[in-house]
Coordinates of C-alpha atoms in Angstrom, one line a residue:
M1 CA 49.6 31.3 -20.1
A2 CA 46.5 29.2 -21.6
V3 CA 44.0 27.2 -19.9
S4 CA 43.3 23.6 -21.3
T5 CA 39.5 22.5 -21.8
A6 CA 39.9 19.3 -19.1
M7 CA 40.9 22.2 -16.2
I8 CA 38.0 24.3 -17.1
L9 CA 35.4 21.3 -17.1
A10 CA 37.2 20.5 -13.8
S11 CA 36.7 23.9 -12.6
I12 CA 33.4 24.4 -13.5
G13 CA 32.6 20.9 -11.2
V14 CA 35.1 22.5 -8.3
I15 CA 33.1 25.9 -8.5
S16 CA 29.7 24.5 -8.4
L17 CA 30.5 22.0 -5.3
F18 CA 31.9 24.9 -3.3
C19 CA 28.9 26.8 -4.2
Q20 CA 26.8 23.7 -3.2
W21 CA 28.4 23.5 0.1
L22 CA 28.3 27.8 0.9
A23 CA 24.5 27.5 0.6
W24 CA 24.1 24.6 2.6
R25 CA 26.4 26.4 5.5
M26 CA 24.5 29.9 5.2
R27 CA 21.5 28.4 4.8
M28 CA 20.5 30.4 1.8
P29 CA 18.8 28.9 -1.8
A30 CA 21.9 27.4 -3.8
I31 CA 20.7 29.2 -7.1
L32 CA 21.8 32.4 -5.3
F33 CA 25.8 31.2 -4.7
L34 CA 25.7 29.0 -8.5
L35 CA 24.7 32.7 -10.4
I36 CA 27.4 34.7 -8.3
G37 CA 29.9 31.9 -9.3
G38 CA 29.0 31.5 -13.1
I39 CA 29.5 35.3 -13.1
V40 CA 32.5 35.8 -11.4
A41 CA 34.1 33.1 -13.4
G42 CA 32.9 34.5 -16.4
P43 CA 32.4 38.3 -17.1
V44 CA 34.4 38.9 -14.3
T45 CA 37.2 37.3 -14.3
G46 CA 37.1 35.9 -18.1
F47 CA 38.4 32.2 -16.8
L48 CA 34.9 30.7 -18.1
N49 CA 34.0 31.6 -21.9
P50 CA 30.8 28.8 -22.7
E51 CA 31.0 29.7 -26.2
A52 CA 34.6 28.9 -26.8
V53 CA 34.6 26.2 -24.6
F54 CA 31.6 24.2 -25.9
D55 CA 31.0 25.9 -29.3
D56 CA 28.6 23.5 -31.5
I57 CA 27.4 21.5 -28.3
L58 CA 26.6 24.3 -25.7
F59 CA 22.9 24.8 -27.1
P60 CA 22.3 21.1 -27.1
M61 CA 23.9 20.2 -24.0
I62 CA 21.3 23.7 -22.0
S63 CA 18.4 22.3 -23.7
L64 CA 18.5 18.3 -22.8
A65 CA 19.7 19.6 -19.1
V66 CA 16.4 21.9 -19.2
A67 CA 14.3 19.0 -20.3
I68 CA 15.7 17.2 -17.3
I69 CA 14.2 20.0 -14.8
L70 CA 11.1 20.3 -16.5
F71 CA 10.6 16.5 -16.6
E72 CA 11.9 16.3 -12.8
G73 CA 9.6 19.0 -11.5
S74 CA 6.5 17.5 -13.4
L75 CA 6.9 14.2 -11.6
T76 CA 6.1 16.2 -8.4
L77 CA 2.7 17.6 -9.8
R78 CA -0.3 15.3 -8.7
A79 CA -3.7 16.3 -9.3
E80 CA -5.2 15.2 -5.9
E81 CA -2.4 17.3 -3.8
I82 CA -3.6 20.2 -6.1
R83 CA -7.4 20.0 -4.6
S84 CA -6.3 19.3 -1.2
H85 CA -4.0 22.2 -0.3
G86 CA -6.8 24.6 0.3
K87 CA -8.8 27.6 -1.2
M88 CA -5.8 29.7 -1.3
V89 CA -3.5 27.6 -2.9
R90 CA -5.9 26.8 -5.7
N91 CA -6.7 30.1 -6.5
L92 CA -3.5 31.3 -6.2
I93 CA -2.1 29.1 -9.0
P94 CA -4.3 30.9 -12.0
V95 CA -4.7 34.1 -10.5
G96 CA -1.3 34.2 -9.9
A97 CA 0.0 33.1 -13.1
L98 CA -2.5 35.4 -14.5
V99 CA -1.6 38.5 -12.7
T100 CA 2.2 38.0 -12.5
S101 CA 2.7 37.3 -16.5
T102 CA 0.2 39.9 -17.4
I103 CA 2.0 42.6 -15.1
G104 CA 5.5 41.5 -15.6
T105 CA 4.7 41.2 -19.6
L106 CA 3.4 44.8 -19.8
A107 CA 6.3 46.1 -17.3
A108 CA 8.7 44.9 -19.6
R109 CA 7.3 46.2 -23.1
W110 CA 6.1 49.7 -21.8
I111 CA 8.9 50.1 -19.4
L112 CA 12.3 48.7 -21.6
E113 CA 10.6 49.5 -24.7
V114 CA 11.8 45.3 -25.4
P115 CA 9.9 43.7 -28.3
W116 CA 6.7 42.1 -27.5
E117 CA 8.1 38.4 -28.1
V118 CA 10.9 39.1 -25.4
A119 CA 8.4 40.8 -23.1
L120 CA 5.3 37.6 -23.3
L121 CA 8.5 35.5 -22.4
F122 CA 9.3 37.3 -19.9
G123 CA 5.8 37.6 -18.1
A124 CA 5.4 33.6 -18.5
I125 CA 8.6 32.8 -16.6
S126 CA 8.4 35.5 -13.9
V127 CA 5.6 33.5 -12.8
V128 CA 7.8 30.4 -11.5
T129 CA 9.3 30.7 -7.9
G130 CA 10.0 26.9 -7.1
P131 CA 10.2 24.6 -4.3
T132 CA 14.2 25.0 -4.2
V133 CA 14.4 28.5 -3.2
I134 CA 10.9 28.2 -1.0
A135 CA 12.2 25.1 1.2
P136 CA 15.7 26.9 2.9
L137 CA 13.7 30.0 3.5
L138 CA 11.0 28.0 5.3
R139 CA 13.1 26.3 7.4
A140 CA 15.6 29.3 8.7
V141 CA 12.2 31.8 9.0
R142 CA 10.0 29.1 10.6
P143 CA 6.5 31.5 9.7
T144 CA 3.2 30.0 11.0
S145 CA 1.8 26.3 9.4
T146 CA -1.0 28.4 7.2
I147 CA 1.8 30.2 5.6
A148 CA 4.4 27.7 5.3
N149 CA 1.9 25.7 3.7
I150 CA 0.8 28.0 1.1
L151 CA 4.5 28.9 -0.1
R152 CA 5.8 25.4 -0.1
W153 CA 2.4 24.1 -2.2
E154 CA 2.4 27.0 -4.6
G155 CA 6.4 26.6 -5.1
I156 CA 5.7 22.8 -5.9
I157 CA 2.7 23.4 -8.0
I158 CA 3.9 26.4 -10.1
D159 CA 7.2 24.8 -10.5
P160 CA 6.1 22.7 -13.4
L161 CA 2.8 24.6 -14.5
G162 CA 4.7 28.0 -14.9
A163 CA 7.2 25.9 -17.0
L164 CA 4.4 24.8 -19.1
L165 CA 2.7 28.1 -19.6
A166 CA 6.4 29.5 -20.6
V167 CA 6.7 26.2 -22.5
L168 CA 3.3 27.3 -24.4
V169 CA 4.1 31.4 -25.2
F170 CA 7.2 30.4 -26.3
E171 CA 5.7 27.6 -29.1
G172 CA 3.4 30.8 -29.7
I173 CA 6.2 33.4 -30.7
V174 CA 8.2 31.0 -32.6
S175 CA 5.0 29.4 -34.8
W176 CA 3.9 32.9 -35.3
G177 CA 7.6 33.8 -36.7
Q178 CA 7.3 30.5 -39.1
G179 CA 4.0 31.6 -40.3
N180 CA 3.5 34.0 -43.1
V181 CA -0.2 34.1 -42.5
F182 CA -2.2 34.1 -39.3
S183 CA -3.8 30.2 -40.2
H184 CA -0.1 29.1 -41.2
A185 CA 1.1 30.6 -37.7
L186 CA -1.7 28.6 -35.9
Y187 CA -1.3 25.5 -37.7
I188 CA 2.6 25.7 -37.0
F189 CA 1.5 25.9 -33.2
G190 CA -1.6 23.2 -33.2
K191 CA 0.7 20.7 -34.6
T192 CA 3.7 21.7 -32.0
L193 CA 0.5 21.0 -28.9
M194 CA -0.3 18.1 -30.4
V195 CA 2.9 16.5 -30.9
G196 CA 3.7 17.4 -27.1
F197 CA 0.5 16.4 -25.9
L198 CA -0.1 13.0 -27.7
I199 CA 3.2 11.7 -27.2
G200 CA 4.2 13.1 -23.8
A201 CA 1.0 11.3 -22.7
A202 CA 1.8 8.1 -24.8
A203 CA 5.3 7.8 -23.4
G204 CA 4.1 8.7 -20.0
Y205 CA 1.8 5.7 -20.1
L206 CA 4.3 3.6 -21.7
N207 CA 7.4 4.2 -18.9
G208 CA 4.8 3.9 -16.2
L209 CA 3.0 0.8 -17.2
A210 CA 6.9 -0.3 -17.6
L211 CA 7.8 0.5 -13.9
R212 CA 4.5 -0.7 -12.6
K213 CA 4.6 -4.1 -14.1
H214 CA 8.2 -4.4 -13.4
W215 CA 9.3 -4.8 -17.2
L216 CA 13.0 -3.2 -16.1
P217 CA 15.2 -4.3 -13.5
Q218 CA 14.9 -2.5 -10.7
Y219 CA 18.6 -1.1 -11.2
L220 CA 17.8 0.3 -14.6
H221 CA 14.6 2.1 -13.2
N222 CA 16.1 5.7 -13.1
A223 CA 18.5 5.0 -16.1
G224 CA 16.1 3.8 -18.4
T225 CA 13.6 6.4 -17.6
L226 CA 16.0 9.3 -18.0
T227 CA 17.1 7.7 -20.8
F228 CA 14.1 7.5 -22.3
M229 CA 12.7 10.6 -21.6
L230 CA 15.2 12.2 -23.5
G231 CA 15.0 10.0 -26.2
V232 CA 11.4 11.0 -26.3
Y233 CA 12.0 14.9 -26.5
V234 CA 14.8 14.4 -29.4
L235 CA 12.1 12.8 -31.4
S236 CA 9.2 15.5 -30.5
N237 CA 11.9 17.9 -31.8
E238 CA 11.9 15.7 -34.9
L239 CA 8.4 16.0 -35.7
A240 CA 7.4 19.8 -34.8
H241 CA 9.5 22.6 -33.6
E242 CA 10.7 22.6 -30.5
A243 CA 7.4 20.5 -29.3
G244 CA 10.1 18.6 -26.7
L245 CA 9.8 20.5 -24.0
L246 CA 6.1 20.3 -24.1
T247 CA 6.5 16.8 -24.4
V248 CA 8.7 16.1 -21.5
T249 CA 6.1 18.0 -19.0
V250 CA 3.1 16.4 -20.2
M251 CA 5.3 12.5 -19.6
G252 CA 6.1 13.5 -16.1
I253 CA 2.3 14.8 -15.1
W254 CA 1.1 11.6 -16.6
M255 CA 3.6 9.3 -14.5
A256 CA 3.0 11.4 -11.6
N257 CA -0.7 10.8 -12.0
M258 CA -0.6 7.2 -12.7
K259 CA -1.4 4.8 -10.0
Q260 CA 1.2 2.9 -8.1
V261 CA 4.2 3.8 -10.0
P262 CA 7.5 4.4 -8.0
V263 CA 8.2 7.6 -9.1
E264 CA 10.2 8.5 -5.6
D265 CA 13.0 6.8 -6.8
I266 CA 13.7 8.7 -9.7
L267 CA 13.2 11.8 -8.4
E268 CA 15.9 10.8 -5.4
F269 CA 18.1 10.0 -8.4
K270 CA 17.7 13.8 -10.0
E271 CA 18.9 14.8 -6.6
S272 CA 22.0 13.3 -7.3
L273 CA 22.2 14.2 -10.8
S274 CA 21.5 17.5 -9.9
V275 CA 24.4 18.5 -7.6
L276 CA 26.8 17.9 -11.2
L277 CA 24.6 18.2 -13.9
I278 CA 22.4 21.0 -13.4
S279 CA 24.7 23.3 -10.7
A280 CA 27.5 22.9 -13.8
L281 CA 24.6 24.4 -15.6
F282 CA 23.8 27.3 -13.8
I283 CA 27.6 28.4 -13.6
I284 CA 27.5 28.0 -17.1
L285 CA 24.5 30.6 -17.7
A286 CA 25.6 32.6 -15.4
A287 CA 29.3 32.9 -17.3
R288 CA 27.2 33.9 -20.6
V289 CA 25.5 36.8 -18.5
D290 CA 26.6 40.1 -20.2
F291 CA 27.1 43.4 -17.9
A292 CA 26.8 45.6 -20.7
S293 CA 23.5 44.3 -21.4
I294 CA 22.4 44.7 -17.9
A295 CA 23.8 48.2 -17.7
G296 CA 21.9 49.0 -20.8
L297 CA 18.5 48.2 -19.5
G298 CA 19.6 51.0 -17.0
W299 CA 17.0 52.2 -14.7
G300 CA 14.4 50.8 -16.2
L301 CA 15.2 47.3 -15.3
V302 CA 15.0 48.5 -11.2
S303 CA 11.3 49.4 -12.1
V304 CA 10.4 46.4 -13.8
L305 CA 12.0 44.2 -10.7
A306 CA 9.7 46.7 -8.4
C307 CA 6.4 46.2 -10.5
L308 CA 6.5 42.7 -10.2
I309 CA 8.1 42.3 -6.5
L310 CA 5.6 45.4 -5.0
I311 CA 3.0 45.5 -7.4
A312 CA 2.1 41.8 -8.9
R313 CA 2.8 40.0 -6.0
P314 CA 0.1 41.4 -4.0
I315 CA -2.1 42.3 -6.1
S316 CA -1.9 38.6 -6.6
I317 CA -2.4 37.5 -2.8
F318 CA -5.0 39.8 -1.9
L319 CA -7.5 38.7 -4.9
S320 CA -6.2 34.9 -4.5
A321 CA -7.5 35.6 -0.9
I322 CA -11.0 35.9 -1.3
G323 CA -13.6 33.8 0.6
T324 CA -10.5 32.6 2.7
K325 CA -10.1 33.4 6.4
L326 CA -6.2 35.0 5.9
N327 CA -5.7 37.9 7.8
W328 CA -3.8 40.9 6.7
R329 CA -0.9 40.0 8.6
E330 CA -0.4 36.9 6.4
K331 CA -1.8 39.0 3.3
L332 CA 0.9 41.3 3.8
Y333 CA 3.6 38.5 4.9
L334 CA 2.4 36.5 1.4
S335 CA 2.7 39.3 -0.6
W336 CA 6.2 39.7 0.0
I337 CA 7.7 36.1 -0.6
A338 CA 8.0 34.9 -3.8
P339 CA 12.0 34.1 -4.7
R340 CA 12.1 32.9 -8.5
G341 CA 14.4 29.5 -9.1
I342 CA 16.3 27.4 -10.9
V343 CA 13.3 26.9 -13.7
A344 CA 13.2 30.5 -14.6
A345 CA 16.9 30.7 -15.1
A346 CA 17.2 27.8 -17.4
V347 CA 14.0 28.1 -19.3
S348 CA 15.1 31.7 -19.7
A349 CA 18.4 31.2 -21.0
L350 CA 17.5 28.2 -23.3
F351 CA 14.8 30.3 -25.0
A352 CA 17.1 33.5 -25.6
L353 CA 19.5 31.5 -27.3
Q354 CA 16.5 29.8 -29.6
L355 CA 15.3 33.6 -30.2
E356 CA 18.9 34.6 -31.3
R357 CA 18.9 31.8 -33.7
A358 CA 15.8 32.3 -35.2
G359 CA 16.8 36.0 -35.5
F360 CA 14.0 37.6 -32.7
A361 CA 15.6 41.7 -31.7
G362 CA 16.0 42.2 -28.4
A363 CA 16.6 38.2 -27.2
N364 CA 19.7 38.6 -25.7
T365 CA 17.8 41.1 -22.7
L366 CA 15.6 38.0 -21.7
V367 CA 18.4 36.1 -19.9
P368 CA 19.5 39.4 -17.9
L369 CA 16.2 41.0 -17.0
V370 CA 15.6 36.8 -15.5
F371 CA 18.4 36.7 -14.0
M372 CA 18.3 39.9 -12.0
L373 CA 14.9 39.4 -10.9
I374 CA 16.0 36.3 -9.5
I375 CA 19.4 37.6 -7.9
A376 CA 17.0 40.4 -6.4
T377 CA 14.1 38.4 -5.3
V378 CA 16.2 35.2 -3.3
T379 CA 18.6 38.0 -1.9
L380 CA 16.2 40.9 -0.8
Q381 CA 13.4 37.8 0.8
S382 CA 16.0 35.8 2.1
L383 CA 17.4 38.9 4.4
T384 CA 14.6 40.3 5.7
A385 CA 11.9 37.1 5.4
R386 CA 12.8 36.4 9.4
P387 CA 12.9 40.7 10.4
I388 CA 9.1 40.9 8.6
A389 CA 7.7 37.8 10.1
K390 CA 8.6 39.1 13.4
L391 CA 7.1 42.6 13.0
L392 CA 4.0 40.9 11.4
N393 CA 3.9 38.4 14.5
V394 CA 3.2 35.4 11.7
Q395 CA 6.5 33.3 13.1
E396 CA 5.7 30.3 15.2
P397 CA 6.8 30.3 18.8
P398 CA 9.8 28.1 19.9
A399 CA 8.8 24.3 17.6
H400 CA 9.0 21.8 20.4
G401 CA 7.8 18.9 18.2
F402 CA 9.2 15.7 17.0
L403 CA 10.1 14.5 14.0
I404 CA 10.7 10.4 14.5
L405 CA 12.8 8.8 11.7
G406 CA 11.0 5.3 11.8
A407 CA 7.6 3.9 11.9
N408 CA 7.8 0.7 13.0
P409 CA 5.7 -0.2 16.0
V410 CA 8.2 1.3 18.4
A411 CA 8.0 4.7 16.8
R412 CA 4.1 4.8 16.7
L413 CA 3.5 3.5 20.0
I414 CA 5.7 6.6 21.1
A415 CA 3.8 9.0 18.3
E416 CA 0.8 8.2 19.6
A417 CA 1.5 9.0 23.2
L418 CA 2.9 12.6 22.1
G419 CA 0.0 13.2 19.8
K420 CA -2.4 12.7 23.1
H421 CA -0.4 15.8 25.0
E422 CA -1.0 17.6 21.5
I423 CA 2.6 17.6 20.8
P424 CA 3.7 18.0 16.9
V425 CA 4.7 14.3 15.3
M426 CA 5.8 13.1 12.4
L427 CA 6.9 10.2 11.1
T428 CA 9.0 9.3 8.2
D429 CA 10.2 5.6 7.0
T430 CA 11.5 3.9 4.1
N431 CA 9.4 0.8 4.7
W432 CA 5.9 0.7 3.4
E433 CA 4.2 -1.6 5.8
N434 CA 5.2 0.5 8.8
V435 CA 4.2 3.7 6.3
R436 CA 0.9 1.9 6.1
Q437 CA 0.2 1.3 10.0
A438 CA 1.2 4.6 10.8
R439 CA -1.4 5.7 8.0
M440 CA -4.7 3.7 9.3
K441 CA -3.9 5.3 12.8
N442 CA -4.2 8.6 10.9
M443 CA -0.6 10.1 12.2
P444 CA 1.7 12.2 9.6
V445 CA 4.3 10.5 8.1
Y446 CA 6.5 10.8 4.9
F447 CA 7.6 7.6 2.9
G448 CA 11.0 7.9 1.5
N449 CA 14.5 9.0 2.6
P450 CA 14.2 11.6 5.1
V451 CA 17.7 13.4 4.1
S452 CA 16.3 13.9 0.3
E453 CA 15.7 16.9 -1.3
H454 CA 12.3 15.6 -2.0
A455 CA 12.0 15.0 1.9
A456 CA 13.0 18.6 2.0
T457 CA 10.6 20.0 0.1
H458 CA 7.3 18.1 0.9
M459 CA 7.8 16.9 4.7
D460 CA 5.9 19.4 6.4
L461 CA 7.8 20.3 9.6
T462 CA 6.0 22.9 11.0
G463 CA 5.8 22.9 15.0
I464 CA 8.8 20.6 14.4
G465 CA 12.1 21.5 16.6
N466 CA 13.3 17.9 17.8
V467 CA 14.5 14.5 15.8
L468 CA 14.4 11.1 17.5
I469 CA 16.4 8.3 15.6
L470 CA 14.3 5.4 16.5
S471 CA 15.0 3.4 13.2
P472 CA 17.3 -0.2 13.2
Y473 CA 18.6 1.0 9.5
K474 CA 21.9 2.1 11.7
Q475 CA 23.9 4.1 8.0
L476 CA 20.7 5.5 7.2
N477 CA 20.6 6.6 11.3
S478 CA 24.2 8.1 10.6
L479 CA 23.3 10.1 7.4
A480 CA 20.4 11.5 9.0
T481 CA 21.9 12.2 12.4
Y482 CA 24.3 14.1 10.2
H483 CA 21.5 16.1 8.4
F484 CA 19.2 17.0 11.0
L485 CA 22.1 17.9 13.6
D486 CA 22.7 21.3 10.9
W487 CA 19.1 21.4 10.5
F488 CA 18.0 21.6 14.4
G489 CA 20.8 22.0 16.4
D490 CA 23.5 19.8 18.5
D491 CA 20.6 19.7 21.7
S492 CA 17.6 18.9 19.3
V493 CA 18.8 15.4 17.5
F494 CA 18.7 12.3 19.8
S495 CA 19.8 8.7 18.9
L496 CA 19.4 5.7 20.7
S497 CA 22.2 3.3 21.3
E498 CA 23.4 1.3 19.1
G499 CA 24.0 -2.2 21.1
D500 CA 27.0 -3.7 22.5
Q501 CA 27.2 -5.9 19.4
D502 CA 28.9 -3.0 17.6
Q503 CA 31.2 -1.5 19.9
R504 CA 33.4 -1.5 17.6
A505 CA 31.9 0.6 15.1
R506 CA 30.6 2.8 17.9
L507 CA 34.0 3.5 19.0
Q508 CA 35.0 4.6 15.7
T509 CA 31.7 7.0 15.1
A510 CA 32.7 10.7 14.7
G511 CA 31.7 12.6 18.1
K512 CA 29.3 14.6 16.6
I513 CA 27.4 12.0 16.2
Q514 CA 28.3 10.0 19.7
R515 CA 27.2 13.1 21.7
T516 CA 23.1 12.0 20.0
R517 CA 23.6 8.6 21.5
G518 CA 22.3 7.5 24.4
L519 CA 18.5 8.5 24.1
F520 CA 16.2 6.7 27.2
N521 CA 19.3 5.5 29.5
S522 CA 21.2 4.1 26.3
V523 CA 18.8 1.3 25.2
S524 CA 18.9 0.0 21.9
Y525 CA 16.7 -0.1 19.3
A526 CA 16.9 -4.1 19.4
K527 CA 15.9 -4.0 23.4
L528 CA 13.0 -1.2 22.9
A529 CA 11.8 -3.6 20.1
S530 CA 12.2 -6.8 23.0
L531 CA 10.2 -5.1 25.7
V532 CA 7.4 -3.8 23.1
S533 CA 6.9 -7.4 21.9
Q534 CA 7.0 -8.7 25.5
G535 CA 3.5 -6.4 26.3
Y536 CA 5.5 -3.1 27.5
T537 CA 3.3 -0.1 27.0
V538 CA 3.4 3.4 26.8
K539 CA 1.6 5.5 29.6
T540 CA 1.7 9.3 31.2
T541 CA 2.2 9.3 34.8
N542 CA 0.8 12.4 36.8
L543 CA 3.4 13.1 40.0
R544 CA 1.8 14.8 42.5
E545 CA 2.9 15.0 46.7
E546 CA 1.4 11.9 47.5
F547 CA 2.6 9.5 44.3
S548 CA 6.7 10.6 43.9
Y549 CA 8.7 9.5 41.4
Q550 CA 10.3 7.1 43.3
Q551 CA 7.2 5.5 44.0
F552 CA 6.6 5.6 40.6
L553 CA 10.1 3.3 40.4
D554 CA 9.2 1.1 43.1
Q555 CA 5.8 0.3 42.0
Y556 CA 7.2 -0.7 38.3
H557 CA 10.3 -2.4 40.6
N558 CA 12.6 0.2 38.2
Q559 CA 11.7 -1.8 35.1
A560 CA 9.8 1.4 33.8
L561 CA 11.9 3.3 31.4
V562 CA 10.8 7.1 31.3
L563 CA 10.6 8.2 27.8
F564 CA 9.9 11.9 28.0
A565 CA 8.9 14.4 31.3
I566 CA 6.9 17.4 30.7
D567 CA 7.1 19.8 33.4
G568 CA 4.8 22.5 35.0
R569 CA 5.1 24.9 31.6
K570 CA 4.1 22.2 29.5
H571 CA 7.7 22.1 28.1
I572 CA 8.9 18.5 27.3
Q573 CA 12.9 16.8 26.8
A574 CA 13.3 13.2 25.8
V575 CA 15.2 11.5 28.5
R576 CA 19.0 10.4 28.0
D577 CA 19.8 9.2 31.6
M578 CA 17.2 8.0 34.4
E579 CA 19.4 9.3 37.0
D580 CA 19.8 12.6 36.1
L581 CA 16.3 13.1 36.1
K582 CA 15.2 15.2 38.6
P583 CA 10.9 15.6 37.8
E584 CA 8.8 18.0 40.6
E585 CA 5.5 16.9 41.8
D586 CA 3.5 18.9 39.0
W587 CA 5.6 16.8 36.1
K588 CA 4.2 13.9 33.7
L589 CA 6.4 11.5 32.4
I590 CA 5.6 9.3 29.3
S591 CA 6.9 5.7 29.9
L592 CA 6.9 2.2 28.6
V593 CA 5.8 0.1 31.4
P594 CA 5.7 -3.4 31.7
P595 CA 2.5 -5.1 32.2
Q596 CA 1.3 -5.8 35.3
P597 CA 1.4 -9.4 36.5
Q598 CA -1.9 -11.5 36.3
K599 CA -1.4 -12.3 40.1
E600 CA -0.6 -8.9 41.5
R601 CA -3.4 -7.4 39.5
K602 CA -6.0 -10.1 41.6
E603 CA -4.5 -9.2 44.8
K604 CA -5.0 -5.9 44.4
E605 CA -8.5 -5.8 43.7
K606 CA -9.3 -8.1 46.7
E607 CA -7.3 -5.6 49.1
K608 CA -9.5 -3.0 47.2
E609 CA -12.7 -4.8 48.2
R610 CA -11.6 -5.2 52.0
E611 CA -11.2 -1.6 52.4
K612 CA -13.8 -0.2 54.4
K613 CA -12.6 3.5 55.4
P614 CA -13.7 6.4 54.0
E615 CA -9.7 7.8 53.8
S616 CA -8.9 4.6 51.7
S617 CA -10.9 5.7 48.9
A618 CA -8.0 8.4 48.4
P619 CA -6.3 8.5 45.1
S620 CA -3.9 5.4 44.5
P621 CA -0.9 5.7 42.5
E622 CA -2.5 3.8 39.7
S623 CA -5.3 6.6 39.5
T624 CA -2.7 8.8 38.8
E625 CA -1.9 6.7 35.4
K626 CA -3.6 6.8 32.1
P627 CA -3.0 4.7 29.2
A628 CA -1.5 6.6 26.2
D629 CA -2.4 3.4 23.6

């Protein structure tokens, strides 16, 4: 029975959604499941034949999707971030790109005997790792902060730069193919570069200016930027052959480095777009994989992959680490981790199509080469990253820090108190004023939606193993609770009570969220904020034999609210119910305590002056407390 085109299109969406869900459940990069899903739908079962379904629009559709991917990646490339992430990252970007592209090119040329054009493109594309494959791996393995930061920022920076390198190599190949003599090829290549850089910079400046000056209404920021970018892409291709990819990459980099341009919303919009557009793209790309082409590469394919994984990566790491303080264990672990991602797959498929249209021999080997590199690196390194980290002793101990949803005054007080006990904290908020106040106190803070893909990539959660929901935004609180329950587990996510005024909504809350509620003696955010506005402060109390927990409660007339308890082994726990709290003598309590009345303070001062006996000089309960703010 013939299957309708509508049925095939709907099936692509269903398959892509299932692959995204499977990746979420298994905590592995989604690209692996998308590629497998496409291979099953295409060459394995024959259900999806992209050429038959899309016909003449296949190439334009893939090229526009790749333009969106490159533009989004370039929006994350800020110059100050490259300079601020240490010598190793700064070294690894140029050194790693040079070593990997050179070895990849030579291996493909000498071992597989593919044409130089295909070998050069494969070498350039193999440079790209990408944050979409690195972030899930880091969350699952939890390597040391040094390793995690190097891998995270390498992926973020090399994603657009590696794509730019691949674009430039491709432009050079196409220009040389069009030129009968060297000077003509050089002219075509120079024209492509000039169009790409000039139009890209001009478009980036104009679009950034429109966003900064609010020439577009807020609801058109995302759609307007996307439409303008695609228009610029097509215009550049008309002016110079295949200059569009370079143009959109330069445009994104320019916007990312302009001051006061709100690119965060655009990045967040892309995440929603990627679930359908980009996920479907990889189903289609994988469905075009030809098993005969893979089999035709033979054992030489394994040798090429081994050269990149076992030779190129270690050489890149050890050369880049010269002059750094990395030890041999850290270097070895970094030498093993370099999974390839979305940009590599998309760019290789597009360039292979373009080379085939231009009549380059051997262009059909580029996609199998890159796709097998992706599958090999993602599979091997996802499965072995954790045991190798344990073997090399580069895994973080159980994380006891707190991610605090909210950077409001209440959250800042609590974060400051935790920081004084050397407990890692990370605040996140969508309110810029709250974020600014936190940064003024040198608190680590993420500005934006904490459940976004951008947050998953950029938010440094090294040492973080718990989540405190201290935000007044109830809808975001519920979304964040669901999101981080899957990351950290049921026993590590804590949220405040919603308050009696929302009893109806609370009764309808799903049980999974309800189990997280009741933090800090079931107090609501409104109540906490009210106490802080009344002068309540966060203090640390050391319990001792001469000053028990009951004495602490009596001192504040049972008005103190215990937030955290630190036991004798320095393990910290967030307090849900004070009635269940049974602290011992060597524990510390971090509490929200009321201000001491002026009359009571004066009476205590007079009492101390009257005390003359030596035994009265023993430490008083007050002396066991110290302000935490």
